[in-house]
mmCIF file of C-alpha atoms in Angstrom:
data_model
loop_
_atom_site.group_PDB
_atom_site.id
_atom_site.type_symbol
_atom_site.label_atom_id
_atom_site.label_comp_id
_atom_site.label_asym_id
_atom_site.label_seq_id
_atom_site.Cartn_x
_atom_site.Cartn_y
_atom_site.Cartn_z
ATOM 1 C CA UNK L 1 64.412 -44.894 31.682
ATOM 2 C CA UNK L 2 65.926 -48.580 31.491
ATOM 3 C CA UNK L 3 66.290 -49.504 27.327
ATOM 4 C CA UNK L 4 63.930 -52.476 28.329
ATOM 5 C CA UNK L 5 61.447 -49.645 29.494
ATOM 6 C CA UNK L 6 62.056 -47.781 26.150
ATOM 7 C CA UNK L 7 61.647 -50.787 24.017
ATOM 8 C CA UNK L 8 58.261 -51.653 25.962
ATOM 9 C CA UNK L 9 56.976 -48.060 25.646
ATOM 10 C CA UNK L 10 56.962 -47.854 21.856
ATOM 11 C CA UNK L 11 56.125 -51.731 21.120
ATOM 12 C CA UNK L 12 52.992 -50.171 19.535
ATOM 13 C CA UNK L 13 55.210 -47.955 17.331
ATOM 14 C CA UNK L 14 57.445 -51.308 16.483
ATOM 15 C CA UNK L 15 54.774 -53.552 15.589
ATOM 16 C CA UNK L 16 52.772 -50.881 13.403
ATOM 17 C CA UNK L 17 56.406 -50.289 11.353
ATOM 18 C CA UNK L 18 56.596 -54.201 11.574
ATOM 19 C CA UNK L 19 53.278 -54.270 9.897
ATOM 20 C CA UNK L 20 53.705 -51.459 7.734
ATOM 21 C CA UNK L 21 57.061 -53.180 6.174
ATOM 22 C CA UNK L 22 55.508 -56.696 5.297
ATOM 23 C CA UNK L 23 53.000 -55.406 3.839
ATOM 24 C CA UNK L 24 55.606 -53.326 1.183
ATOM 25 C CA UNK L 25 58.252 -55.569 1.166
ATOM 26 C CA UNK L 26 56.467 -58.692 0.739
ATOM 27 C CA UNK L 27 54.576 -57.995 -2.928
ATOM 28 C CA UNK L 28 58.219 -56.489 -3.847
ATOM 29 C CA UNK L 29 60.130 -59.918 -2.208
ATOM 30 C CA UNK L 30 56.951 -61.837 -4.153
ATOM 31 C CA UNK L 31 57.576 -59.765 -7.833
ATOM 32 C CA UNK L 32 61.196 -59.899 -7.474
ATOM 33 C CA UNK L 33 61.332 -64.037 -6.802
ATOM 34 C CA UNK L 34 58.857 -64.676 -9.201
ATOM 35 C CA UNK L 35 60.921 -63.449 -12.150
ATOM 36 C CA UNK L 36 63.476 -66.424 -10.631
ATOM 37 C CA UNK L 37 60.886 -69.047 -11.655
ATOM 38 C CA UNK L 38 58.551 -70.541 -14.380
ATOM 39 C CA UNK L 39 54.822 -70.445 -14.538
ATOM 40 C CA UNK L 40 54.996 -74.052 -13.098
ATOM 41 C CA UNK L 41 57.183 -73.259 -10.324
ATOM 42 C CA UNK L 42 54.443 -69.908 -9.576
ATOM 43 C CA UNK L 43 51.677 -72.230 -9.778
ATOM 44 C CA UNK L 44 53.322 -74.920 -6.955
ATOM 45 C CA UNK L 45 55.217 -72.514 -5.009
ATOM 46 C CA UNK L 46 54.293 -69.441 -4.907
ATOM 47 C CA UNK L 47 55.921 -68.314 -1.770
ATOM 48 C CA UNK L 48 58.774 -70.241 -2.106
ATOM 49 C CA UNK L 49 62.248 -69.969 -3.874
ATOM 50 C CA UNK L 50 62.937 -70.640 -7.089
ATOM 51 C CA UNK L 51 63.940 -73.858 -7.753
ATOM 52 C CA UNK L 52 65.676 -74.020 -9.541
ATOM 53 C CA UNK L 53 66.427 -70.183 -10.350
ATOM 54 C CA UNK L 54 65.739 -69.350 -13.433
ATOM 55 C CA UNK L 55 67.331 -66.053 -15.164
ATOM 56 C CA UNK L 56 65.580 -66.341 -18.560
ATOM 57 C CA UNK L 57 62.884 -63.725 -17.449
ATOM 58 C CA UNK L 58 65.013 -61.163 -16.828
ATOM 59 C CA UNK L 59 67.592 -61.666 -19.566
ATOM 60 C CA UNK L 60 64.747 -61.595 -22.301
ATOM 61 C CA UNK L 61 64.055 -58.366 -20.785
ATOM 62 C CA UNK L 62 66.779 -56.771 -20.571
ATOM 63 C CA UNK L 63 67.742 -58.070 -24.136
ATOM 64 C CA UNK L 64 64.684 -56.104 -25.153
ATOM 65 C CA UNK L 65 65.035 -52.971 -27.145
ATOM 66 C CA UNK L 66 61.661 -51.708 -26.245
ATOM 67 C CA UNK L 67 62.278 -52.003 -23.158
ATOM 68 C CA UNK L 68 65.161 -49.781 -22.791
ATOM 69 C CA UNK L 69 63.542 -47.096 -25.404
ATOM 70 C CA UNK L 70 60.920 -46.752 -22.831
ATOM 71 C CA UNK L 71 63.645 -46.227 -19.791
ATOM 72 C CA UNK L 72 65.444 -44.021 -21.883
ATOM 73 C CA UNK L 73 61.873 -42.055 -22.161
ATOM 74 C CA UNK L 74 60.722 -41.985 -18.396
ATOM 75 C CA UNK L 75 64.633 -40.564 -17.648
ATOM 76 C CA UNK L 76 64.128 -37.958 -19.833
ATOM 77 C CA UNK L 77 60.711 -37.082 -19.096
ATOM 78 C CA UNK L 78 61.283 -37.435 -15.401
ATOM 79 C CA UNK L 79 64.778 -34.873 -15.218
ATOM 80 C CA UNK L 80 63.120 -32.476 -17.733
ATOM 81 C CA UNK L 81 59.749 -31.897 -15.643
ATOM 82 C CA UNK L 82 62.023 -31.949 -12.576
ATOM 83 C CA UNK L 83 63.784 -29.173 -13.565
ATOM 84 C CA UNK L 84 60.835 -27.087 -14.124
ATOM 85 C CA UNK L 85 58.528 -27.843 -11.771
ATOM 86 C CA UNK L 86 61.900 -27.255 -9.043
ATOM 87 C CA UNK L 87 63.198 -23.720 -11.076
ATOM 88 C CA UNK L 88 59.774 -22.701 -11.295
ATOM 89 C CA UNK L 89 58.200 -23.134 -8.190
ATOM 90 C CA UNK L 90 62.034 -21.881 -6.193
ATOM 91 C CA UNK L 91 60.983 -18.897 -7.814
ATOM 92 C CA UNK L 92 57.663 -18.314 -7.103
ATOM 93 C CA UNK L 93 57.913 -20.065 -3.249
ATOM 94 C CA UNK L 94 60.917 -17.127 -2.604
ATOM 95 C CA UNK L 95 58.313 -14.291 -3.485
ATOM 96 C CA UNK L 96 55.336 -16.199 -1.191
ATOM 97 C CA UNK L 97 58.581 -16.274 1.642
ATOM 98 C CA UNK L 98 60.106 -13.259 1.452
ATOM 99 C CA UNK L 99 57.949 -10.197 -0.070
ATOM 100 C CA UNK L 100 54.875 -9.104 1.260
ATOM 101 C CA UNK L 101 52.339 -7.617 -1.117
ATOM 102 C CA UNK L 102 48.549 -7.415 -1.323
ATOM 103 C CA UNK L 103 47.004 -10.400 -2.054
ATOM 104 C CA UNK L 104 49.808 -12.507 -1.325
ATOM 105 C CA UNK L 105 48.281 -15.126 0.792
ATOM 106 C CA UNK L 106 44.835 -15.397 -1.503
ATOM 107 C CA UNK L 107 47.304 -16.231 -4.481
ATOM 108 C CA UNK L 108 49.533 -18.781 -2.173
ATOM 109 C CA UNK L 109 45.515 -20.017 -1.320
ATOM 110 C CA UNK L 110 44.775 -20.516 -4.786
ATOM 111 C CA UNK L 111 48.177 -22.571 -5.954
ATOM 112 C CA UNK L 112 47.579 -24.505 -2.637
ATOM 113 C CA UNK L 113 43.937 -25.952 -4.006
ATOM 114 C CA UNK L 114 45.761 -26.618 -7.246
ATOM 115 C CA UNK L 115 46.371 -30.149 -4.253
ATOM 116 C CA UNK L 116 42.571 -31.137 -3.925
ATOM 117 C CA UNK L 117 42.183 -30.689 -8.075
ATOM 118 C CA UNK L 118 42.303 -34.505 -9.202
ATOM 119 C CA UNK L 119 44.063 -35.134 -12.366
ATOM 120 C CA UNK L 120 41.605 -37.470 -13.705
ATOM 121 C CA UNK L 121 39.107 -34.511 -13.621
ATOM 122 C CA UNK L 122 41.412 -32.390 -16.139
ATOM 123 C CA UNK L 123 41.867 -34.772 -18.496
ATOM 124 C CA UNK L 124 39.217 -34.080 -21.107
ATOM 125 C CA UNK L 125 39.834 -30.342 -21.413
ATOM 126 C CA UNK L 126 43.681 -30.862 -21.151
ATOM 127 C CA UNK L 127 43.966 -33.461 -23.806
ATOM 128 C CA UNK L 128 41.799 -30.649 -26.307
ATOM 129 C CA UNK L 129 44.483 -27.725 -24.760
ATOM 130 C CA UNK L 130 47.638 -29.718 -26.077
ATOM 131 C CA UNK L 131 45.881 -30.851 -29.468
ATOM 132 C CA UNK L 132 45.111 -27.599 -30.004
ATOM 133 C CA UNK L 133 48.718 -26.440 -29.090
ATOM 134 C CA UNK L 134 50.319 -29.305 -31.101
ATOM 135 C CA UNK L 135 51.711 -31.147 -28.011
ATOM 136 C CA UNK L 136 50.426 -34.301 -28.615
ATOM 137 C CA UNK L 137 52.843 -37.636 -29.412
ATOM 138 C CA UNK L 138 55.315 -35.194 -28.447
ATOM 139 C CA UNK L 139 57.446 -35.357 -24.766
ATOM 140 C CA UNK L 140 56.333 -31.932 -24.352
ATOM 141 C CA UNK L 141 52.808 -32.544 -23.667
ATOM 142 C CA UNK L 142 53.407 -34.983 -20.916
ATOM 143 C CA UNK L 143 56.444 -32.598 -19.501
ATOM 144 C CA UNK L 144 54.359 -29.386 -18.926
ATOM 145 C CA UNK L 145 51.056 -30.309 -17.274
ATOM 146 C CA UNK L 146 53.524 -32.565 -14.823
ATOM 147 C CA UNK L 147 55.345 -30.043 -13.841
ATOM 148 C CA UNK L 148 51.849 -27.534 -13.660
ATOM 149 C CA UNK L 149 50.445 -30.296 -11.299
ATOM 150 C CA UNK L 150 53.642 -30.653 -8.947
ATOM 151 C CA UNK L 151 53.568 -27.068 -8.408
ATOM 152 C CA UNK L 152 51.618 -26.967 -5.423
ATOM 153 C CA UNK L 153 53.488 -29.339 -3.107
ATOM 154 C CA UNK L 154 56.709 -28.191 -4.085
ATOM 155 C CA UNK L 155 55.879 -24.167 -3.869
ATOM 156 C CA UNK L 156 54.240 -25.466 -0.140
ATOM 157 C CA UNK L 157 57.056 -27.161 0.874
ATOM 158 C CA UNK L 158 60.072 -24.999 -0.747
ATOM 159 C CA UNK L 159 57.795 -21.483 1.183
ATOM 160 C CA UNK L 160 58.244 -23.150 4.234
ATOM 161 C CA UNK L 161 61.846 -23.281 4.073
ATOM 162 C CA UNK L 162 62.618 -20.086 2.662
ATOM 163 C CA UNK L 163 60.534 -18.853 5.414
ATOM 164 C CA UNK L 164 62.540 -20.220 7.828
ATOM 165 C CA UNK L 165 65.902 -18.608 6.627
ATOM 166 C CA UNK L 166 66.821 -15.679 9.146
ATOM 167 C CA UNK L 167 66.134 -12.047 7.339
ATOM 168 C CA UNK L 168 69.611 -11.043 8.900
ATOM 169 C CA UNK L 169 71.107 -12.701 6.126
ATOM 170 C CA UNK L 170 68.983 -11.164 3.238
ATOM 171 C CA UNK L 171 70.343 -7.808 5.024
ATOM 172 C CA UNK L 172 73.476 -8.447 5.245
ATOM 173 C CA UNK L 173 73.865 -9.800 1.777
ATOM 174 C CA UNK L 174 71.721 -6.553 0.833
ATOM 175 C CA UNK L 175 74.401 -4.335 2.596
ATOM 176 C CA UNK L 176 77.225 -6.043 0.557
ATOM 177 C CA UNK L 177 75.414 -5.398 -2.587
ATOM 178 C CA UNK L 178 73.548 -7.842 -3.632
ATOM 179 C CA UNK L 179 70.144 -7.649 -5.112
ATOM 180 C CA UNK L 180 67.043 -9.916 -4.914
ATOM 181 C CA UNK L 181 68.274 -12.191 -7.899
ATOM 182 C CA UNK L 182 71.646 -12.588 -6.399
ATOM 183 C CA UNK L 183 70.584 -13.420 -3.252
ATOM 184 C CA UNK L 184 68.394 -15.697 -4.112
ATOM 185 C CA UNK L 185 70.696 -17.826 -6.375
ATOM 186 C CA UNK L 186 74.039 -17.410 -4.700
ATOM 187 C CA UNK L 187 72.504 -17.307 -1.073
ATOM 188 C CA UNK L 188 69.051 -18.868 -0.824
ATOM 189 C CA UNK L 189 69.761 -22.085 -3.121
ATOM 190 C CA UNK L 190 72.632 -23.390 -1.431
ATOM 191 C CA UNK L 191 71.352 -22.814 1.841
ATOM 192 C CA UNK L 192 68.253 -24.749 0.745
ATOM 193 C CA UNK L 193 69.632 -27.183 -0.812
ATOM 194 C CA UNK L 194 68.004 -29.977 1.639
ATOM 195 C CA UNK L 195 64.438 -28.899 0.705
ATOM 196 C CA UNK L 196 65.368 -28.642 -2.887
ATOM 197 C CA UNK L 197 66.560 -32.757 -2.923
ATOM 198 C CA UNK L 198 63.156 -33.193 -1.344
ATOM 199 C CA UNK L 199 61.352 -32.190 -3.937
ATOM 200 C CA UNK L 200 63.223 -33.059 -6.528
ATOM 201 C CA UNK L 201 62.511 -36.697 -5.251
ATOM 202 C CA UNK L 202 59.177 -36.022 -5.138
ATOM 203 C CA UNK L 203 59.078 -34.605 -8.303
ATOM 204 C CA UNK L 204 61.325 -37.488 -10.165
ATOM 205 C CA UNK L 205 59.371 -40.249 -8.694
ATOM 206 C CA UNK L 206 55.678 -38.730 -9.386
ATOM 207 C CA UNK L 207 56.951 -38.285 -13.058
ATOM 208 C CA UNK L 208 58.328 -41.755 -13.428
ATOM 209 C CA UNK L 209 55.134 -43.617 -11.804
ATOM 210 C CA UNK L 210 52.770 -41.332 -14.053
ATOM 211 C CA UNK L 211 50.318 -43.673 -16.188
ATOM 212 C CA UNK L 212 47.821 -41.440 -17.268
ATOM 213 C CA UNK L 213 48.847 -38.499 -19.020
ATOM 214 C CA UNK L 214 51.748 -40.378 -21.120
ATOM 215 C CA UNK L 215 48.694 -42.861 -22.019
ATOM 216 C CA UNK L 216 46.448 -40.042 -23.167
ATOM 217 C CA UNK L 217 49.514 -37.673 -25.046
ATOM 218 C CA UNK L 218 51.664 -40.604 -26.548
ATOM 219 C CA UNK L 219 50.172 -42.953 -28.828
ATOM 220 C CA UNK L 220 53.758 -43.816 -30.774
ATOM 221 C CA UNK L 221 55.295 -47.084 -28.950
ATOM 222 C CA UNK L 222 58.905 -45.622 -29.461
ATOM 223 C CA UNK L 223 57.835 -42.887 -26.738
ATOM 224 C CA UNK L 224 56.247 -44.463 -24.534
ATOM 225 C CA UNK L 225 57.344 -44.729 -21.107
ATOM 226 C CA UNK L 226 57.373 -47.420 -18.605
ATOM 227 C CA UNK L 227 54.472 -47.327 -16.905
ATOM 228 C CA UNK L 228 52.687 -47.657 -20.111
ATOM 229 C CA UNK L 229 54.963 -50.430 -21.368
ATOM 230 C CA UNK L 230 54.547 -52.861 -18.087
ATOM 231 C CA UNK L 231 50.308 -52.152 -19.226
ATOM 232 C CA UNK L 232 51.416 -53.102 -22.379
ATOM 233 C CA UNK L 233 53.982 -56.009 -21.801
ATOM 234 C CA UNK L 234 51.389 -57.597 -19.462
ATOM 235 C CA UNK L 235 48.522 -57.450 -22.296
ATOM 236 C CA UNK L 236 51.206 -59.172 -24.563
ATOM 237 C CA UNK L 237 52.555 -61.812 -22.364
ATOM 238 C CA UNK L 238 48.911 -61.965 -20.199
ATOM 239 C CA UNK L 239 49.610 -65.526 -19.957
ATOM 240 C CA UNK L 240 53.736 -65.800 -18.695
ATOM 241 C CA UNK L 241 53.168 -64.541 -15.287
ATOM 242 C CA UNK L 242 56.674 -65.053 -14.509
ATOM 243 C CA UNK L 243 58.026 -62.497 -17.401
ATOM 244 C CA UNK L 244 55.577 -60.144 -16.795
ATOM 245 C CA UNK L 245 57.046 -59.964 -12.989
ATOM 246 C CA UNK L 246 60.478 -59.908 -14.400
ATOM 247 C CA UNK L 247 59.299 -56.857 -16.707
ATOM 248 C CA UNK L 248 57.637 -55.205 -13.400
ATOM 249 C CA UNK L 249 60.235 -55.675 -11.230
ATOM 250 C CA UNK L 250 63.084 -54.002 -13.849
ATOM 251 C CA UNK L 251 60.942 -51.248 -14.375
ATOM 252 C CA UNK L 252 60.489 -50.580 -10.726
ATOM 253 C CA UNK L 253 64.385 -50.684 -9.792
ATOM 254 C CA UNK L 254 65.501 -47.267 -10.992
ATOM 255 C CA UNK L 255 62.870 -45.220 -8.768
ATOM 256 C CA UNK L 256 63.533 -47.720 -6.042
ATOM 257 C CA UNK L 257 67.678 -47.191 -6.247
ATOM 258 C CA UNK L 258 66.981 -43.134 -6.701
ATOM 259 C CA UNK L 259 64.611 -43.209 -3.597
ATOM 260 C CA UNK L 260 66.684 -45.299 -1.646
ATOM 261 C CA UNK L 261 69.796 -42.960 -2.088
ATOM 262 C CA UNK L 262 68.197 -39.856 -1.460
ATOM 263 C CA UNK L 263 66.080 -41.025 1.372
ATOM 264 C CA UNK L 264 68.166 -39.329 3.638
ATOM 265 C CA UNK L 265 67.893 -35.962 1.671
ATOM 266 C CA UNK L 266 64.141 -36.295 1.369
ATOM 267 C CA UNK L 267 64.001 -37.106 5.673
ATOM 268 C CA UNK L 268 66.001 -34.082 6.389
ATOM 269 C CA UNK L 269 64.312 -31.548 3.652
ATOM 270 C CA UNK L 270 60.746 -32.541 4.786
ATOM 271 C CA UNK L 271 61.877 -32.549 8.879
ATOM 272 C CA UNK L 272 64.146 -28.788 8.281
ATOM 273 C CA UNK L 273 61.285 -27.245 6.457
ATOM 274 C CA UNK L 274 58.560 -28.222 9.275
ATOM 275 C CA UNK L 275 60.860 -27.301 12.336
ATOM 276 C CA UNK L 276 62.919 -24.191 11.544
ATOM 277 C CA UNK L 277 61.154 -20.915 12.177
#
């Protein structure tokens, strides 16, 4: 087939993407310009560039010391549930993958549901769990029940990899000595390292877009994260549209420069995991 033909075959594929891309780029192109300009300049032009462009949005937030206590908060929240939700579901996906025992699928049935269980439903009897525990205005309480809710994608997704790893080499490194601990960390980790990128995306970006829980287990403004500090920027400054994009816009760059560097990592994981085996 002629490249004409191919093009004309998937013009319904190229103008859904088209579609798709305006209609996440364009709020992003729309918050990202209108931190350029005044409220006078948003009021006349919205659509338009800044004119002239005006850096004083920005600048007053970056010069902000809240501001950066609350990115230093989402990091740390964000890499500590990562780790956990990643080390503890690796663990439990390789005995789902590669032991069989009774009642092995009900229990990889039961973590799977854990999906269809809506946060907003738990939060009641969760918020009375950590006060009761302790956990509350501390990092801690935010930290665990993340990494309890992301189990159930990333034990799904991290299964189907380890799945998909030929027994040959469990034998063989069984035959050279090692045991089930071994193998799995010196063996099974490296080779999956493409699945474990993807959910460690998955997991980093959940955790820094969580509003929610941090707004139920942190009442202290010097741990709050960012999420709760754009709600609470925006309340402050409800009338300086222009700052409050500035403010959204910052807090929105880190996940969008992670994301857009492990993109390719996240691709191949999700693609690997779904065609091997």
């Amino acid at each position: 087939m002629t490249p004409r033909g191919k093009f004309l075959r998937n013009t319904g594929f190229y103008i859904a993407a088209g579609i798709t891309t305006l209609f996440v780029a364009v709020p992003i192109l729309f918050a990202l310009l209108g931190g350029f300009k005044d409220n006078q300049q948003l009021r006349e032009n919205a659509l338009g560039l800044p004119n002239p462009w005006n850096t004083q949005n920005y600048t007053d937030v970056l010069e902000s010391d809240s501001f950066w206590q609350q990115v230093f908060n989402s990091i740390g929240i964000a890499l500590v549930s990562t780790f956990i939700v990643v080390a503890a579901a690796a663990m439990v996906a390789f005995v789902f993958a590669r032991y069989a025992f009774r009642g092995r699928e009900f229990l990889f049935m039961l973590f799977a549901t854990g999906m269809m269980f809506p946060f907003t439903v738990a939060v009641l009897p969760l918020f009375i769990i950590l006060r009761t525990l302790g956990l509350l205005e501390n990092p801690m309480g935010v930290i665990l029940p993340q990494a309890a809710f992301g189990l159930p994608l990333t034990i799904i997704i991290l299964r189907s990899f380890f799945r998909a790893i030929p027994g040959e080499i469990e034998e063989a490194a069984t035959i050279d000595g090692a045991g089930p601990w071994r193998f799995f960390l010196t063996i099974l980790l490296p080779m999956a390292r493409p699945a474990l990128a993807t959910v460690s995306v998955l997991a980093l970006v959940a955790s820094w877009n969580n509003f929610l829980l941090p707004l139920v287990v942190l009442q202290d403004p010097n741990m709050w994260t960012l999420p709760i500090g754009v709600t609470q920027f925006s309340g402050q400054y409800s009338t300086d549209t222009a700052r409050i994009l500035a403010f959204v816009m910052l807090a929105m760059l880190p996940a969008l420069i992670f994301y857009g560097f492990a993109e390719r990592h996240l691709i191949s994981g999700l693609t690997s995991g779904g065609t091997k085996g």
